[in-house]
Structures are given as structure tokens and as C-alpha cells.
Short mmCIF file of C-alpha atoms in Angstrom, two decimals:
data_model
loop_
_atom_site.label_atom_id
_atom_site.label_comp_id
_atom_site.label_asym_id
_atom_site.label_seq_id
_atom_site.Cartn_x
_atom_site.Cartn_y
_atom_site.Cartn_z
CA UNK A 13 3.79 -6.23 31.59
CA UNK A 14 1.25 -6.50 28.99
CA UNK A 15 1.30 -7.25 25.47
CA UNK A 16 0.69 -3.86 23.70
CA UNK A 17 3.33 -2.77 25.43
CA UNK A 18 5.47 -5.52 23.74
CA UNK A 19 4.47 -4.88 20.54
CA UNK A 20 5.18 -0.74 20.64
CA UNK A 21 8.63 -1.72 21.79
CA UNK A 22 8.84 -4.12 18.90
CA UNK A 23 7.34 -0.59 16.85
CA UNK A 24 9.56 1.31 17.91
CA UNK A 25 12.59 -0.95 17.59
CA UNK A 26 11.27 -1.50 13.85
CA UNK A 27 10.35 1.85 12.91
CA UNK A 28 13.69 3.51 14.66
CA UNK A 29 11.79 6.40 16.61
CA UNK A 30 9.09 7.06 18.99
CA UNK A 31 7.45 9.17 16.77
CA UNK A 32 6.62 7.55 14.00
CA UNK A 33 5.51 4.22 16.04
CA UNK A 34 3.11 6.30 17.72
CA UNK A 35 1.79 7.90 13.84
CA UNK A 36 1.59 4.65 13.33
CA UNK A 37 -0.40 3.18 16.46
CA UNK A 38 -2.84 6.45 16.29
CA UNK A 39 -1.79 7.27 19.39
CA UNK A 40 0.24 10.28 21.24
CA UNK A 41 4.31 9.72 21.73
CA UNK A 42 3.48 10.57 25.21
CA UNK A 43 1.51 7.34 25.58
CA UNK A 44 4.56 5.26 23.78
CA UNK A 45 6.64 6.64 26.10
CA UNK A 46 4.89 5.27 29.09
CA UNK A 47 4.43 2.22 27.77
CA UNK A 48 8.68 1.83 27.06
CA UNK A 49 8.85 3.31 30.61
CA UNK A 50 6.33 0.43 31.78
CA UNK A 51 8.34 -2.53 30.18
CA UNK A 52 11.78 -0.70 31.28
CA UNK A 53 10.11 -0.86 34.94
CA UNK A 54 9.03 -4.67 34.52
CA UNK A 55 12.21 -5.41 33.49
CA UNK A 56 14.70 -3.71 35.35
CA UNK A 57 16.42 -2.21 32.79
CA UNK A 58 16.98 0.61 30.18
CA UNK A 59 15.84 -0.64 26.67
CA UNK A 60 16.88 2.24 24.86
CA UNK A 61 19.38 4.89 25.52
CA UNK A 62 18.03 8.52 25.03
CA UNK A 63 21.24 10.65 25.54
CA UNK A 64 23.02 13.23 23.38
CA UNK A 65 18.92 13.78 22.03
CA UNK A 66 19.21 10.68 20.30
CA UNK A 67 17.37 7.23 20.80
CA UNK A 68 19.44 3.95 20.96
CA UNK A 69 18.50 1.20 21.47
CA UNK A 70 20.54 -0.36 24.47
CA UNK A 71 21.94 -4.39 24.86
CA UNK A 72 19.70 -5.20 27.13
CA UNK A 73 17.08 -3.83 24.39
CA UNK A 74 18.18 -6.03 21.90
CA UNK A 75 18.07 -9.19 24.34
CA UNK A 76 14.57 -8.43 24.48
CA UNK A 77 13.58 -7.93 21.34
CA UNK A 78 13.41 -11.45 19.65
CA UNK A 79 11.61 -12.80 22.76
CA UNK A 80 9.33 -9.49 21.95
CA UNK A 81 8.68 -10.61 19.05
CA UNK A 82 7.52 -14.14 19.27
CA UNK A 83 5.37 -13.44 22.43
CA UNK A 84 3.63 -10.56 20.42
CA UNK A 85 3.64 -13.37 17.34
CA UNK A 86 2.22 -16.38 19.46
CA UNK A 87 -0.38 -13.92 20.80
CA UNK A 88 -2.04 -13.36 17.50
CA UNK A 89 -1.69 -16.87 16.48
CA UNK A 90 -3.53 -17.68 19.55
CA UNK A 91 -6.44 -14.87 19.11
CA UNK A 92 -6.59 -16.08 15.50
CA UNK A 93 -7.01 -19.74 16.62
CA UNK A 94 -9.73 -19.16 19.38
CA UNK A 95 -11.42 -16.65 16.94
CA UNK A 96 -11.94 -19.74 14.28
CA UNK A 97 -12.45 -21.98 17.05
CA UNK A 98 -15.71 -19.61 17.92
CA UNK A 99 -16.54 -19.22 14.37
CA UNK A 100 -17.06 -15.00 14.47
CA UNK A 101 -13.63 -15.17 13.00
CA UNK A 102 -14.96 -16.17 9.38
CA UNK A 103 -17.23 -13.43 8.80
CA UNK A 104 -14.64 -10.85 8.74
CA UNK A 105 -12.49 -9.84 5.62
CA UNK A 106 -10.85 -6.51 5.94
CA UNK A 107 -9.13 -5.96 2.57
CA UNK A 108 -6.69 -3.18 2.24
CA UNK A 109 -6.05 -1.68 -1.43
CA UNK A 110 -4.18 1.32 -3.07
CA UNK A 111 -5.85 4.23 -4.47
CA UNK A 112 -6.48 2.87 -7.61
CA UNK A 113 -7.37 -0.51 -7.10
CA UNK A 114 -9.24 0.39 -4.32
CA UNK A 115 -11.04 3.50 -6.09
CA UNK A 116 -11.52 2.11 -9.34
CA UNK A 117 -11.49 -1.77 -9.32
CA UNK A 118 -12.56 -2.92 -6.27
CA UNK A 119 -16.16 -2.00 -5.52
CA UNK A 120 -17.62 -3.89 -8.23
CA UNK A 121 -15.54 -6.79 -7.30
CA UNK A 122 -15.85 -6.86 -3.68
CA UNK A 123 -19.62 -5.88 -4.93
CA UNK A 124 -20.02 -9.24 -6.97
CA UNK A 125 -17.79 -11.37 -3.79
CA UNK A 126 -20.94 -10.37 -1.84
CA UNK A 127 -23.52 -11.15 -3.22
CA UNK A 128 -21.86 -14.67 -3.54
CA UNK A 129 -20.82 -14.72 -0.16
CA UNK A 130 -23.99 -12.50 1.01
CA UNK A 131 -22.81 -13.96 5.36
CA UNK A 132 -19.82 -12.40 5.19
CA UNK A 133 -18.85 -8.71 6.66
CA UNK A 134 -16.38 -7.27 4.30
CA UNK A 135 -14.46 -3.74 5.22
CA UNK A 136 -12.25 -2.10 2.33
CA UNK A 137 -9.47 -0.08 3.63
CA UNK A 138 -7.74 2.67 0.91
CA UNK A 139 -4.17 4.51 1.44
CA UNK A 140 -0.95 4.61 -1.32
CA UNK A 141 1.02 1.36 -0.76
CA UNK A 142 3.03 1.66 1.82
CA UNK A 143 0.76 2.47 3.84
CA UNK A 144 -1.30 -0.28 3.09
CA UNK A 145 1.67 -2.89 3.33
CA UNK A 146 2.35 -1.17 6.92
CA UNK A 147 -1.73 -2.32 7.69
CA UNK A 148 -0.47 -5.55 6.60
CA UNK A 149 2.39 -6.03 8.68
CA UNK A 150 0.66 -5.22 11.84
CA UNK A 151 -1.98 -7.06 11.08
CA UNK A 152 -4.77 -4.64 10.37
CA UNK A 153 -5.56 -6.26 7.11
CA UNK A 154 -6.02 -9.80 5.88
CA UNK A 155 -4.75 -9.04 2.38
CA UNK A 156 -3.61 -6.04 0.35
CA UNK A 157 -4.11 -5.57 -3.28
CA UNK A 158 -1.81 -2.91 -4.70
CA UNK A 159 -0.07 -2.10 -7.42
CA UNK A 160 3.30 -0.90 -6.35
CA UNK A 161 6.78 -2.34 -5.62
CA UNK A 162 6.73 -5.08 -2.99
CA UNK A 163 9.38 -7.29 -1.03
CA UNK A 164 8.64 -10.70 -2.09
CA UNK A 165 10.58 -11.92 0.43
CA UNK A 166 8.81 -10.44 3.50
CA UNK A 167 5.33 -11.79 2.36
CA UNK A 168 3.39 -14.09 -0.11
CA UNK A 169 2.87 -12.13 -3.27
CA UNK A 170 0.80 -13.11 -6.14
CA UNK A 171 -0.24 -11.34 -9.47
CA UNK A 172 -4.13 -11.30 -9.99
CA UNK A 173 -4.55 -8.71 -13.12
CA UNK A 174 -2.49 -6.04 -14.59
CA UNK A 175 -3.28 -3.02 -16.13
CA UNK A 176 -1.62 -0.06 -18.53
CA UNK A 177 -0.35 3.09 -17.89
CA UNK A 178 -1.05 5.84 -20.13
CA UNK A 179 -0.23 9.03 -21.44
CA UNK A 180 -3.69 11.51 -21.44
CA UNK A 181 -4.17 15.17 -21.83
CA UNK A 182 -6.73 17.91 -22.48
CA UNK A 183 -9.61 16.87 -25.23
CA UNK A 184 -7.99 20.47 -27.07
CA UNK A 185 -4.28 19.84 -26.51
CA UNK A 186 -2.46 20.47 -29.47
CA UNK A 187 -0.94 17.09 -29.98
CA UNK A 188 -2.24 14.02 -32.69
CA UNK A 189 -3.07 10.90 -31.59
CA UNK A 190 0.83 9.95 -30.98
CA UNK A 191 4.09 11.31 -30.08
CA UNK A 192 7.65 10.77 -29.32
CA UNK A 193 9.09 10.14 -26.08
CA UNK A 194 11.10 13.24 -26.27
CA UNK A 195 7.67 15.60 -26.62
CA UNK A 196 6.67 14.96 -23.26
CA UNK A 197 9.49 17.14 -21.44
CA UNK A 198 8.22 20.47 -23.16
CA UNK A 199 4.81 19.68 -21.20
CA UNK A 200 3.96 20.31 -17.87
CA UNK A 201 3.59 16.82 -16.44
CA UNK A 202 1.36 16.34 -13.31
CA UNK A 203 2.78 13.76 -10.51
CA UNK A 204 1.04 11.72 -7.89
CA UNK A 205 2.82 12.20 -4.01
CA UNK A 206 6.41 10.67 -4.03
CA UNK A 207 5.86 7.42 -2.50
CA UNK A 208 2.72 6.74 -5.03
CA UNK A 209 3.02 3.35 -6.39
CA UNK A 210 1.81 4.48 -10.03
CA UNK A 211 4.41 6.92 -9.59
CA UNK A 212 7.32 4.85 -9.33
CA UNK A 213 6.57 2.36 -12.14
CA UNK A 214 5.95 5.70 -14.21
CA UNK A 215 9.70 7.17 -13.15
CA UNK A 216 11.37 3.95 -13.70
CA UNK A 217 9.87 3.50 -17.24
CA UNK A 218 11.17 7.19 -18.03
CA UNK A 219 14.40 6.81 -16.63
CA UNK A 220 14.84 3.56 -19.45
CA UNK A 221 14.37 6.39 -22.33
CA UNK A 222 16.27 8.80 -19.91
CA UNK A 223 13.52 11.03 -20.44
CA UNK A 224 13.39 11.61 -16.69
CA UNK A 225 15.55 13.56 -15.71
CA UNK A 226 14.91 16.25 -18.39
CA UNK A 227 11.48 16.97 -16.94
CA UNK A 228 11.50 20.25 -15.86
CA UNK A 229 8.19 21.45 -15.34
CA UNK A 230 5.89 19.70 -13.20
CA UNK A 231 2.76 19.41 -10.52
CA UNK A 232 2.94 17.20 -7.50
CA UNK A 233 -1.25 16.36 -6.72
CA UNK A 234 -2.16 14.00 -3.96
CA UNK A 235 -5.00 12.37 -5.62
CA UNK A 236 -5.99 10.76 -8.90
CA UNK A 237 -9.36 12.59 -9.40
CA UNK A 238 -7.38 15.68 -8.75
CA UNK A 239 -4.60 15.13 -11.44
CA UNK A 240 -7.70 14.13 -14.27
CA UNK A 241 -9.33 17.27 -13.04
CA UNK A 242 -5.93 19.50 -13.97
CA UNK A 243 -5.54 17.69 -16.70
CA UNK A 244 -9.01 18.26 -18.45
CA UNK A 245 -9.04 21.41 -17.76
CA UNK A 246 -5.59 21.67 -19.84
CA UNK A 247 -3.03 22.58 -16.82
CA UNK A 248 -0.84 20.02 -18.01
CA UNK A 249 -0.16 15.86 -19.13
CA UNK A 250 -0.24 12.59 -16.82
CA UNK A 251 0.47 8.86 -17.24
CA UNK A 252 -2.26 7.36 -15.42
CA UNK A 253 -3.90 3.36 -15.25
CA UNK A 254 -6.33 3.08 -17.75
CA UNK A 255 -8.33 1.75 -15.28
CA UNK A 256 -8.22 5.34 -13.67
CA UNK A 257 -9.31 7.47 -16.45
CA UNK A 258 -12.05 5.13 -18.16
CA UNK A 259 -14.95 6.74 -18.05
CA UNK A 260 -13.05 10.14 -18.92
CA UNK A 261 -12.04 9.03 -21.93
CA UNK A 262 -15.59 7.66 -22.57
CA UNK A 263 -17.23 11.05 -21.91
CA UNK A 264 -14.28 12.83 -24.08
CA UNK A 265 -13.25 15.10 -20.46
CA UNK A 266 -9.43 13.43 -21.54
CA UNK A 267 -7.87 12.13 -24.55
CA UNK A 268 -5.38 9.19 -25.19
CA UNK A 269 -2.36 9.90 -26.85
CA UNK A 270 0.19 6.67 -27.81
CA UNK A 271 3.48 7.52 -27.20
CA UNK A 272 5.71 5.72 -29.55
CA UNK A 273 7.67 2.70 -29.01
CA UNK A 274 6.74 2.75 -25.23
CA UNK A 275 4.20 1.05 -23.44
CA UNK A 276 4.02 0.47 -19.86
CA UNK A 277 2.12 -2.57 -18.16
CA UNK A 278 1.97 -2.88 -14.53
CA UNK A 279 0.98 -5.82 -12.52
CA UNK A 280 -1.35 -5.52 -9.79
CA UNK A 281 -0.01 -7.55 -6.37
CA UNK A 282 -2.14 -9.80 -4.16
CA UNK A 283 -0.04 -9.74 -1.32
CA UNK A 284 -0.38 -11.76 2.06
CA UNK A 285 1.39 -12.92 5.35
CA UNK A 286 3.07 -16.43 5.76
CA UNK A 287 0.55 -17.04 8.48
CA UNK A 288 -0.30 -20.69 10.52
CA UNK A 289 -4.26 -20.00 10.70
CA UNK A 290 -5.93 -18.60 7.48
CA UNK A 291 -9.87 -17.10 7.93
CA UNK A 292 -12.27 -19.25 6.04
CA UNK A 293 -13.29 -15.39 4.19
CA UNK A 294 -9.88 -15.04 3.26
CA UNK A 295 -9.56 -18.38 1.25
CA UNK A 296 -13.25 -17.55 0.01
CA UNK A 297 -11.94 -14.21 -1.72
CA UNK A 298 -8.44 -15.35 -3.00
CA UNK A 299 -10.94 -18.38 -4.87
CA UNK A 300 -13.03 -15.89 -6.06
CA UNK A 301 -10.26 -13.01 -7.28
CA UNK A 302 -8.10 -15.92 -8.63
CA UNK A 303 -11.24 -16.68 -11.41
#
């Protein structure tokens, strides 16, 4: 028995299939089956039952699981306290972010947290926010910045900044300066991927006008750049974070337009683990974001 073969059963378990642990481990579902075949081997017995082409777990599956969990839990308490014990520990900061934060807010800032902390190695990793909230839980990242939802009961979660959302179009669209609610559903509006962050703040802020659900017309894009770039070149509106489109609107490749009696603010999340041992560059960051 080892302990990555603990914690994919403890994937597994969590994520409900073989499949998407392995997605989420980088690694083939061949390989996560070996390594539930390994543990079922050490201990004797089936952990989950794979009839009828279905996986469930079994009893003796979820005897094993709490235990799972703690070993795989003391483990990386244990690599995290001989790692600060040897002092290599401290030099690390992985950081995960969002697209947007970690696109358009972070690089000065992490640039300006090194050159006061000049010592320190400092990796930025960038995916939408559940993915980055995954990196979190599995410990990939010390800290995620995004600007989603998040379960404030599953971690420690802290606002450092916020920023607007708002509405831009083509420097030649037809509109003035501001319009009602109700003239965005003749448009065209351009979407990030479903399970964007910006997205959902955007939707839920519609759905309060009930404006939503009378969008007809839109384009699903899987990037920001790529939405300013149909926008500009007039294939239809967005809500974006100003933060997003600021040097657009400086340049005049998209234009502004207030939509009246609605404004949407979004907080952006600092968001942690509840963890025993904290890295020295961790505490060094959240005193330097928290200025």
C-alpha cells in the first residue's frame, strides 16, 4: 500500500468516477484502475462494486474511506512540516488565479511582490475557477485568487479588491452612451464557457431584471481576448470586468455604454485552506495583497 494510491481512492470516492479522477490526476484511467486494484489487493476486499456498468462504492469502501482520508491528510501535514523544518519550503509560492485576475491583475502585482521579496520563487497558475479551486483542494496551490462563487464553508475566504462589470460594444455600434436594460436582448450578446466565473455573476444580475431569459441570440467564446476581439470587430455586445477591457477602451478598439439603473460589482476572493503549517511566502503575500 502506498499513499497515492490512498489518495486516488479518496479521488475517486470524491469525484464519483474513475474517469474524471484520473482528468484530474493527469493520468490514464488505466493507471487508476491499478492503483484501486492495488489497495483492493492490500486489503482484502472490494472497495467499489462495478456491476450492471456502474461504479459503487461498496461497505467495506466506505470503512476505508475516513481512515483514507486522514492518512492522506497527516501525510501532507508531515511533508509540509519537514519542508519548513529544512527551510526550501519558504521559497515556494504557487498562486493559482482565474482568467482575469490572473491575465489582467496579477503580473504587475506578483511583479511588484518580487521585487520586495526578490528570494522567493513564485509560479502563477491560470484556469476558470473551478478549476483553480480543484488545484486548491488537492493541494497544488497555496492560494487562489478568483473571482467567482465560492463555498465559504469548505475554505478560508477573504475579499482583497473588487471590480465592475460592464456593458461594451463596437467603437461604431449604433447605440449612445446609455441604454435600457431591455435593449440588450435585440443584440447578439457574446458569453464566456458555462462554468466562467464572470459568467455567472453576469446571469444572476440579468435574471434580477429578468432580462435573461429573453436572450435569444448569442456566442459562447472560451476566452476573454477572444470575446473583445468579436466584439470590436462589431459581431456582437459583452459584459466584461473593467479590468479586462482597459486598455481597449483607452485605444477606442471598444466603447462603454451605461446601462441604466444597473450596475454590477463583483468581489474578487482570496481563498485558502484551514491548514496547521502555513509557508513563510504565503504569509509574506497575503501581507503584501492585504495593503
Amino acid at each position: 500500500m502506498n499513499i497515492e494510491s490512498l489518495q486516488m481512492f479518496c479521488l475517486v470516492l470524491d469525484e464519483g468516477s474513475i474517469s474524471q479522477a484520473a482528468r484530474l490526476s493527469y493520468v490514464s484511467q488505466p493507471a487508476v484502475t491499478r492503483q484501486i486494484h492495488q489497495l483492493e489487493n492490500d486489503y482484502g476486499a472490494l472497495l467499489f462494486d462495478r456491476t450492471d456498468g456502474a461504479m459503487k462504492v461498496t461497505e467495506a469502501g466506505k470503512a476505508l474511506y475516513p481512515f483514507a482520508k486522514a492518512i492522506v491528510r497527516d501525510y501532507r501535514n508531515s511533508k509540509e512540516a519537514v519542508k519548513q523544518a529544512v527551510g526550501d519550503y519558504n521559497k515556494n509560492l504557487v498562486v493559482g488565479a482565474s482568467f482575469t485576475i490572473g491575465e489582467y491583475l496579477l503580473p504587475s502585482l506578483l511583479g511588484r511582490f518580487k521585487k520586495k521579496w526578490p528570494e522567493l520563487n513564485v509560479t502563477l497558475m491560470i484556469k476558470n475557477t473551478p478549476g483553480i479551486l480543484e488545484d486548491l483542494t488537492n493541494d497544488v496551490i497555496d492560494m487562489a485568487l478568483v473571482e467567482g462563487l465560492v463555498d465559504k464553508q469548505a475554505f478560508l475566504v477573504e475579499k482583497f479588491a473588487d471590480d465592475d462589470l460592464i456593458l461594451v460594444c463596437a467603437p461604431n455600434h449604433e447605440w449612445g452612451d446609455e441604454v435600457q436594460i431591455e435593449d440588450i436582448v435585440d443584440e447578439q450578446m457574446i458569453w464566456r464557457e458555462a462554468d466562467s466565473g464572470t459568467r455567472q455573476i453576469v446571469k444572476n444580475s440579468l435574471e434580477q431584471f429578468h432580462i435573461l431569459e429573453k436572450i435569444e441570440s448569442y456566442m459562447e467564446l472560451g476566452s476573454t481576448q477572444a470575446i473583445k476581439s468579436a466584439v470590436s470587430a462589431g459581431l456582437g455586445i459583452a459584459i466584461l470586468p473593467r479590468i479586462a477591457v482597459a486598455a481597449e477602451l483607452r485605444v477606442g478598439l471598444l466603447r462603454e455604454v451605461t446601462i441604466t439603473d444597473m450596475k454590477i460589482i463583483r468581489n474578487l476572493w482570496l481563498v485558502r485552506k484551514n491548514q496547521r503549517f502555513h509557508k513563510n511566502s504565503v504569509t509574506q503575500f497575503l501581507d503584501f495583497i492585504r495593503i
